[in-house]
Amino acid sequence: MASQDPISVETVDATAEELSALVIHPHEESVTKWAKVSKTPASGFGVFAIQDIPRGTLIAVETAVLSIPNVPDEEAAIEFCAALHKSTKPNLDRLESLSLDPLAWKSVSGDAVRSRIWQWCQDNLGTGVDGQRMSHHELSVAVDYTCRCYGIFLTNNLETGSDSGRGVYAFFSRMNHSCRPDIFEYFNTKTGELSIRAIHDIKAGDQIHSTYVDLLQPRKKRQKTLEAWGFMCQCPACANPAFDALSDRAVELDDMLEEYMYYHEDFSSDTDDDHEPFLKGPDEALGVAQELIQIIRDQGIYGESLFHTYWNASKLGVEVDDLQLALDYAREAREIEVCCVGADGKMSDEDPVEWIGYLESQIAHANEEGLLTAKLAHQEPSVP
Ligand SMILES: [Zn+2]
């Protein structure tokens, strides 16, 4: 629970000078002041801390090695071909050095995708520098190379939002998965940069993991999704069956809370939906939010789910007429936001800073009224 002091979020943001040391340009070595790409004993490459990294630290900032706009899946291969054949040699080397998973390879080497790539190569790479047509063999080599690179892209790409499409990153794409990730990645649509921050303290030498899946899911579902990358997750959450009950319960609580919040969307309008939510009132919903917060924290998942649950708990605090509680939860939501995306980033469309200001003014107003009432009560002669 947050203290009642004015908001003080601990941030370990870099100064402008330090920031330049964290920026990874696609043509540079994948190393920052905090972390570097190295071989792992078992799973190819990974990213490792080179010194102790405090929670909230900005570990790296990078632009994509290769990115494509947000287009329907059937057009993605064509966009990829155009982007690939415009790439610089160092970026091609970086892309080629990333892993290619069996399922991604299967999907690009299938007839549909391969024939689109073939067509593109034929139309755009059909003639060599000397103006001669490429032989069938040369074309076939170009198509094989493009298919392979596209498979690598599909294995490693990060969706950066509906406006910005998808990209592969030299540093971020090297991170291995854990259902207890160490970082939060944030794509800034204005700058086109991806920032990576520590969401808990990381020790020097430890491997730094991201997550490839939605973490508020039962273990079996997470593992099913991870099959696409061709591995069985052995992270602490998957290796210990004692965590299964916790994650199942978190899913159940999250569903109940989401249903309740959706039904009462802004608490001001009645919806036409005649399906009553399972939770019967704000007290019950607040209890569920509190239990969910505890479980998420116990599991060490400091990301969007925790932010949203604090946010919902804050809204429910107002509904149960406990403004101080609402303010405490709003400050917790903001603390998570700053840790994950920095003081200038935004984790959702909601604005915790504005909401905190509103709650503070409501509390100040209520206190003034309380004082006035007490004063009046004191002055009024008591009725015999
Ligand atoms: Zn796992």
XYZ file of N, CA, C and O in Angstrom, residues 47-171:
500
model
N 20.359 -12.409 -23.188
C 20.854 -11.111 -22.716
C 21.157 -11.241 -21.230
O 20.357 -11.821 -20.478
N 22.323 -10.738 -20.825
C 22.775 -10.884 -19.437
C 23.114 -9.531 -18.815
O 23.648 -8.646 -19.510
N 22.834 -9.418 -17.507
C 23.178 -8.188 -16.777
C 24.693 -8.161 -16.578
O 25.275 -9.168 -16.184
N 25.322 -7.003 -16.845
C 26.761 -6.922 -16.595
C 27.052 -6.179 -15.299
O 28.194 -6.041 -14.901
N 26.022 -5.688 -14.644
C 26.158 -5.167 -13.277
C 24.781 -5.274 -12.622
O 23.799 -5.584 -13.297
N 24.727 -5.046 -11.312
C 23.426 -5.081 -10.644
C 22.534 -3.997 -11.257
O 22.972 -2.859 -11.438
N 21.304 -4.374 -11.581
C 20.384 -3.416 -12.214
C 19.202 -3.185 -11.270
O 18.411 -4.090 -11.034
N 19.073 -1.958 -10.730
C 17.931 -1.695 -9.846
C 16.608 -1.658 -10.617
O 16.592 -1.299 -11.807
N 15.539 -2.021 -9.937
C 14.184 -1.964 -10.512
C 13.926 -0.570 -11.091
O 14.279 0.433 -10.482
N 13.302 -0.536 -12.271
C 12.952 0.741 -12.900
C 14.036 1.296 -13.817
O 13.797 2.265 -14.526
N 15.228 0.671 -13.814
C 16.327 1.171 -14.651
C 16.020 1.004 -16.143
O 15.539 -0.049 -16.564
N 16.329 2.045 -16.886
C 16.240 1.951 -18.344
C 17.488 1.206 -18.816
O 18.599 1.697 -18.681
N 17.299 0.006 -19.336
C 18.442 -0.849 -19.689
C 18.933 -0.579 -21.112
O 20.124 -0.598 -21.389
N 18.008 -0.351 -22.019
C 18.405 -0.123 -23.414
C 17.296 0.587 -24.178
O 16.131 0.508 -23.810
N 17.721 1.291 -25.216
C 16.774 1.935 -26.135
C 17.226 1.548 -27.536
O 18.401 1.703 -27.854
N 16.326 1.038 -28.348
C 16.787 0.654 -29.688
C 15.733 0.852 -30.765
O 14.540 0.903 -30.494
N 16.241 0.995 -31.989
C 15.342 1.062 -33.145
C 15.417 -0.287 -33.862
O 16.371 -1.043 -33.686
N 14.421 -0.570 -34.674
C 14.323 -1.900 -35.281
C 15.423 -2.142 -36.312
O 15.824 -1.232 -37.042
N 15.897 -3.370 -36.356
C 16.812 -3.814 -37.409
C 16.027 -3.841 -38.731
O 16.522 -3.470 -39.783
N 14.791 -4.309 -38.622
C 13.923 -4.374 -39.792
C 12.479 -4.300 -39.303
O 12.126 -4.973 -38.341
N 11.684 -3.456 -39.933
C 10.277 -3.375 -39.510
C 9.365 -3.300 -40.724
O 9.800 -2.913 -41.813
N 8.128 -3.718 -40.523
C 7.135 -3.610 -41.602
C 5.894 -2.933 -41.033
O 5.636 -3.020 -39.834
N 5.139 -2.236 -41.889
C 3.934 -1.571 -41.381
C 2.857 -2.578 -40.994
O 2.973 -3.768 -41.290
N 1.844 -2.066 -40.341
C 0.736 -2.915 -39.923
C -0.164 -3.202 -41.124
O -0.895 -2.330 -41.576
N -0.063 -4.411 -41.649
C -0.870 -4.802 -42.825
C -1.485 -6.166 -42.549
O -1.019 -6.889 -41.669
N -2.547 -6.535 -43.299
C -3.103 -7.882 -43.109
C -2.027 -8.939 -43.379
O -1.116 -8.706 -44.184
N -2.177 -10.107 -42.726
C -1.170 -11.162 -42.813
C -0.767 -11.508 -44.250
O 0.406 -11.726 -44.536
N -1.766 -11.532 -45.158
C -1.447 -11.974 -46.521
C -0.578 -10.949 -47.261
O 0.052 -11.283 -48.258
N -0.534 -9.707 -46.748
C 0.328 -8.697 -47.393
C 1.677 -8.560 -46.702
O 2.584 -7.900 -47.210
N 1.792 -9.189 -45.522
C 2.993 -8.988 -44.711
C 4.251 -9.492 -45.429
O 5.308 -8.856 -45.371
N 4.135 -10.629 -46.136
C 5.309 -11.199 -46.808
C 5.856 -10.228 -47.851
O 7.069 -10.076 -47.998
N 4.945 -9.556 -48.564
C 5.359 -8.605 -49.607
C 6.046 -7.389 -48.981
O 7.091 -6.927 -49.442
N 5.451 -6.884 -47.892
C 6.067 -5.759 -47.182
C 7.456 -6.164 -46.689
O 8.401 -5.379 -46.728
N 7.543 -7.417 -46.231
C 8.824 -7.893 -45.719
C 9.863 -7.922 -46.844
O 11.006 -7.489 -46.665
N 9.472 -8.445 -48.006
C 10.411 -8.519 -49.141
C 10.972 -7.134 -49.451
O 12.192 -6.959 -49.639
N 10.078 -6.137 -49.513
C 10.520 -4.781 -49.846
C 11.485 -4.264 -48.786
O 12.529 -3.681 -49.110
N 11.145 -4.496 -47.503
C 12.005 -4.009 -46.412
C 13.352 -4.732 -46.418
O 14.402 -4.114 -46.238
N 13.312 -6.040 -46.658
C 14.549 -6.839 -46.623
C 15.528 -6.372 -47.697
O 16.714 -6.192 -47.443
N 14.999 -6.183 -48.903
C 15.903 -5.871 -50.007
C 16.332 -4.401 -50.025
O 17.117 -3.999 -50.870
N 15.832 -3.625 -49.047
C 16.318 -2.246 -48.865
C 17.322 -2.181 -47.711
O 17.933 -1.157 -47.460
N 17.444 -3.306 -46.963
C 18.265 -3.306 -45.742
C 19.744 -3.165 -46.040
O 20.211 -3.563 -47.109
N 20.466 -2.658 -45.034
C 21.919 -2.549 -45.158
C 22.547 -3.899 -44.811
O 21.920 -4.727 -44.142
N 23.792 -4.074 -45.215
C 24.493 -5.344 -44.965
C 24.576 -5.654 -43.454
O 24.270 -6.783 -43.045
N 24.977 -4.673 -42.602
C 25.044 -4.995 -41.164
C 23.688 -5.446 -40.599
O 23.624 -6.357 -39.770
N 22.608 -4.815 -41.070
C 21.287 -5.227 -40.577
C 20.916 -6.622 -41.063
O 20.287 -7.396 -40.340
N 21.304 -6.937 -42.295
C 21.043 -8.297 -42.800
C 21.813 -9.309 -41.957
O 21.287 -10.367 -41.593
N 23.064 -8.965 -41.613
C 23.867 -9.877 -40.795
C 23.193 -10.096 -39.439
O 23.145 -11.214 -38.923
N 22.681 -9.009 -38.872
C 22.023 -9.113 -37.564
C 20.782 -10.000 -37.644
O 20.545 -10.829 -36.787
N 20.004 -9.777 -38.694
C 18.779 -10.549 -38.864
C 19.111 -12.026 -39.016
O 18.531 -12.886 -38.363
N 20.101 -12.301 -39.869
C 20.462 -13.700 -40.123
C 20.980 -14.402 -38.883
O 20.898 -15.620 -38.775
N 21.521 -13.636 -37.945
C 22.096 -14.274 -36.755
C 21.023 -14.646 -35.730
O 21.294 -15.352 -34.768
N 19.790 -14.181 -35.917
C 18.723 -14.527 -34.964
C 18.182 -15.921 -35.247
O 18.417 -16.494 -36.309
N 17.410 -16.435 -34.290
C 16.966 -17.827 -34.416
C 15.760 -17.975 -35.358
O 15.009 -17.030 -35.585
N 15.631 -19.169 -35.889
C 14.500 -19.505 -36.764
C 13.803 -20.714 -36.155
O 14.419 -21.774 -35.996
N 12.542 -20.531 -35.780
C 11.836 -21.636 -35.130
C 11.087 -22.489 -36.139
O 10.648 -21.996 -37.181
N 10.940 -23.778 -35.818
C 10.377 -24.727 -36.793
C 8.991 -24.343 -37.303
O 8.733 -24.445 -38.507
N 8.124 -23.842 -36.413
C 6.766 -23.516 -36.872
C 6.758 -22.321 -37.824
O 6.001 -22.300 -38.797
N 7.624 -21.347 -37.529
C 7.717 -20.179 -38.412
C 8.251 -20.618 -39.779
O 7.766 -20.181 -40.824
N 9.228 -21.516 -39.745
C 9.802 -22.015 -41.004
C 8.755 -22.747 -41.819
O 8.636 -22.575 -43.034
N 7.948 -23.542 -41.136
C 6.897 -24.300 -41.813
C 5.923 -23.333 -42.499
O 5.521 -23.551 -43.644
N 5.567 -22.250 -41.787
C 4.570 -21.348 -42.365
C 5.132 -20.571 -43.565
O 4.402 -20.299 -44.509
N 6.429 -20.231 -43.558
C 6.946 -19.480 -44.725
C 7.317 -20.379 -45.897
O 7.330 -19.923 -47.043
N 7.625 -21.647 -45.609
C 8.030 -22.496 -46.725
C 6.821 -23.190 -47.371
O 6.978 -23.888 -48.363
N 5.629 -22.953 -46.807
C 4.402 -23.481 -47.422
C 4.140 -22.785 -48.760
O 4.687 -21.715 -49.023
N 3.335 -23.406 -49.592
C 3.125 -22.911 -50.955
C 2.651 -21.465 -51.027
O 3.160 -20.678 -51.818
N 1.668 -21.106 -50.170
C 1.036 -19.788 -50.300
C 2.057 -18.669 -50.116
O 2.181 -17.777 -50.975
N 2.800 -18.709 -49.014
C 3.749 -17.627 -48.728
C 4.911 -17.666 -49.723
O 5.326 -16.640 -50.275
N 5.414 -18.862 -49.970
C 6.568 -18.991 -50.885
C 6.236 -18.466 -52.285
O 7.057 -17.801 -52.911
N 5.015 -18.732 -52.748
C 4.695 -18.274 -54.101
C 4.556 -16.742 -54.137
O 4.908 -16.112 -55.141
N 4.078 -16.144 -53.034
C 4.029 -14.670 -52.998
C 5.439 -14.099 -53.036
O 5.704 -13.121 -53.724
N 6.328 -14.721 -52.249
C 7.717 -14.243 -52.200
C 8.391 -14.461 -53.569
O 9.106 -13.602 -54.075
N 8.104 -15.588 -54.190
C 8.660 -15.884 -55.525
C 8.236 -14.803 -56.510
O 9.050 -14.240 -57.244
N 6.939 -14.501 -56.486
C 6.395 -13.497 -57.405
C 7.079 -12.148 -57.197
O 7.486 -11.474 -58.139
N 7.226 -11.771 -55.924
C 7.856 -10.477 -55.620
C 9.295 -10.454 -56.136
O 9.719 -9.490 -56.761
N 10.030 -11.534 -55.873
C 11.433 -11.590 -56.296
C 11.531 -11.540 -57.816
O 12.394 -10.870 -58.386
N 10.624 -12.257 -58.479
C 10.632 -12.273 -59.937
C 10.366 -10.868 -60.502
O 11.038 -10.422 -61.420
N 9.402 -10.156 -59.903
C 9.048 -8.820 -60.382
C 10.115 -7.783 -60.040
O 10.328 -6.844 -60.800
N 10.749 -7.951 -58.898
C 11.638 -6.889 -58.420
C 13.126 -7.201 -58.500
O 13.933 -6.284 -58.462
N 13.456 -8.475 -58.548
C 14.883 -8.829 -58.624
C 15.156 -9.551 -59.935
O 16.150 -10.224 -60.084
N 14.213 -9.431 -60.838
C 14.265 -10.237 -62.063
C 15.512 -10.033 -62.901
O 15.963 -10.940 -63.583
N 16.091 -8.828 -62.853
C 17.278 -8.603 -63.669
C 18.476 -8.302 -62.781
O 18.349 -7.640 -61.763
N 19.615 -8.791 -63.172
C 20.847 -8.546 -62.421
C 21.374 -7.158 -62.740
O 20.777 -6.423 -63.529
N 22.541 -6.817 -62.156
C 23.112 -5.479 -62.380
C 23.474 -5.250 -63.844
O 23.443 -4.137 -64.345
N 23.797 -6.334 -64.533
C 24.178 -6.205 -65.945
C 22.965 -6.202 -66.868
O 23.101 -6.263 -68.082
N 21.777 -6.142 -66.267
C 20.566 -6.102 -67.087
C 20.125 -7.465 -67.574
O 19.076 -7.596 -68.200
N 20.892 -8.491 -67.275
C 20.513 -9.856 -67.678
C 19.427 -10.389 -66.753
O 19.436 -10.103 -65.567
N 18.523 -11.178 -67.288
C 17.503 -11.816 -66.446
C 18.184 -12.819 -65.520
O 19.158 -13.467 -65.900
N 17.678 -12.905 -64.308
C 18.200 -13.916 -63.377
C 17.812 -15.288 -63.909
O 16.704 -15.449 -64.431
N 18.729 -16.219 -63.764
C 18.374 -17.579 -64.160
C 17.384 -18.130 -63.132
O 17.251 -17.582 -62.034
N 16.732 -19.223 -63.498
C 15.782 -19.848 -62.586
C 16.477 -20.235 -61.286
O 15.943 -20.059 -60.194
N 17.710 -20.700 -61.432
C 18.470 -21.113 -60.252
C 18.774 -19.918 -59.346
O 18.600 -19.974 -58.129
N 19.202 -18.801 -59.951
C 19.524 -17.597 -59.164
C 18.277 -17.087 -58.428
O 18.342 -16.688 -57.259
N 17.173 -17.101 -59.153
C 15.916 -16.649 -58.553
C 15.556 -17.548 -57.377
O 15.158 -17.081 -56.304
N 15.732 -18.830 -57.592
C 15.395 -19.795 -56.553
C 16.254 -19.571 -55.288
O 15.768 -19.645 -54.164
N 17.532 -19.237 -55.500
C 18.425 -18.950 -54.358
C 17.930 -17.698 -53.617
O 17.868 -17.668 -52.379
N 17.544 -16.670 -54.384
C 17.054 -15.421 -53.768
C 15.773 -15.678 -52.977
O 15.583 -15.138 -51.877
N 14.906 -16.530 -53.525
C 13.645 -16.836 -52.848
C 13.921 -17.618 -51.561
O 13.346 -17.326 -50.507
N 14.827 -18.585 -51.637
C 15.176 -19.369 -50.434
C 15.698 -18.458 -49.324
O 15.317 -18.577 -48.165
N 16.586 -17.543 -49.725
C 17.177 -16.623 -48.752
C 16.087 -15.742 -48.123
O 16.017 -15.558 -46.908
N 15.195 -15.211 -48.966
C 14.144 -14.320 -48.470
C 13.188 -15.087 -47.546
O 12.784 -14.578 -46.494
N 12.847 -16.321 -47.926
C 11.953 -17.140 -47.083
C 12.585 -17.375 -45.714
O 11.938 -17.271 -44.686
N 13.877 -17.709 -45.743
C 14.573 -17.975 -44.485
C 14.557 -16.731 -43.585
O 14.225 -16.799 -42.400
N 14.869 -15.577 -44.183
C 14.871 -14.322 -43.410
C 13.467 -13.999 -42.895
O 13.306 -13.502 -41.779
N 12.457 -14.288 -43.698
C 11.086 -14.011 -43.268
C 10.711 -14.909 -42.077
O 10.042 -14.468 -41.140
N 11.162 -16.149 -42.124
C 10.937 -17.066 -40.993
C 11.580 -16.530 -39.724
O 10.992 -16.573 -38.638
N 12.798 -15.996 -39.873
C 13.499 -15.410 -38.718
C 12.714 -14.201 -38.204
O 12.534 -14.021 -36.998
N 12.221 -13.406 -39.149
C 11.435 -12.233 -38.766
C 10.192 -12.665 -37.972
O 9.892 -12.108 -36.910
N 9.483 -13.679 -38.474
C 8.259 -14.133 -37.791
C 8.579 -14.721 -36.417
O 7.794 -14.591 -35.478
N 9.730 -15.364 -36.291
C 10.119 -15.944 -35.008
C 10.366 -14.856 -33.962
O 10.019 -15.012 -32.802
N 10.968 -13.754 -34.398
C 11.504 -12.777 -33.443
C 10.780 -11.438 -33.396
O 11.151 -10.585 -32.602
N 9.766 -11.240 -34.253
C 9.219 -9.885 -34.331
C 8.368 -9.532 -33.125
O 7.783 -10.375 -32.455
N 8.325 -8.226 -32.875
C 7.517 -7.676 -31.793
C 6.447 -6.806 -32.429
O 6.754 -5.960 -33.273
N 5.199 -7.022 -32.029
C 4.134 -6.145 -32.513
C 4.235 -4.841 -31.761
O 4.214 -4.837 -30.527
N 4.355 -3.746 -32.503
C 4.565 -2.473 -31.825
C 3.321 -1.585 -31.894
O 3.413 -0.378 -31.757
N 2.178 -2.182 -32.117
C 0.938 -1.403 -32.092
C 0.324 -1.271 -33.467
O 0.998 -1.438 -34.481
N -0.971 -0.935 -33.488
C -1.698 -0.933 -34.747
C -1.189 0.150 -35.694
O -1.263 0.017 -36.908
N -0.636 1.247 -35.158
C -0.152 2.320 -36.029
C 1.237 2.017 -36.575
O 1.628 2.527 -37.602
N 1.981 1.206 -35.822
C 3.396 1.114 -36.144
C 3.853 -0.225 -36.716
O 4.955 -0.308 -37.245
N 3.058 -1.251 -36.660
C 3.433 -2.516 -37.290
C 4.273 -3.432 -36.418
O 4.044 -3.556 -35.228
N 5.284 -4.060 -37.049
C 6.095 -5.056 -36.352
C 7.564 -4.885 -36.686
O 7.900 -4.473 -37.793
N 8.405 -5.219 -35.731
C 9.839 -5.074 -35.985
C 10.658 -6.133 -35.274
O 10.191 -6.774 -34.325
N 11.887 -6.296 -35.770
C 12.842 -7.189 -35.120
C 13.968 -6.316 -34.567
O 14.392 -5.357 -35.224
N 14.422 -6.646 -33.359
C 15.401 -5.809 -32.666
C 16.658 -6.607 -32.336
O 16.574 -7.782 -31.967
N 17.792 -5.933 -32.444
C 19.065 -6.618 -32.231
C 19.217 -7.084 -30.781
O 19.750 -8.153 -30.512
N 18.731 -6.301 -29.854
C 18.941 -6.567 -28.431
C 17.711 -7.290 -27.853
O 17.802 -8.399 -27.355
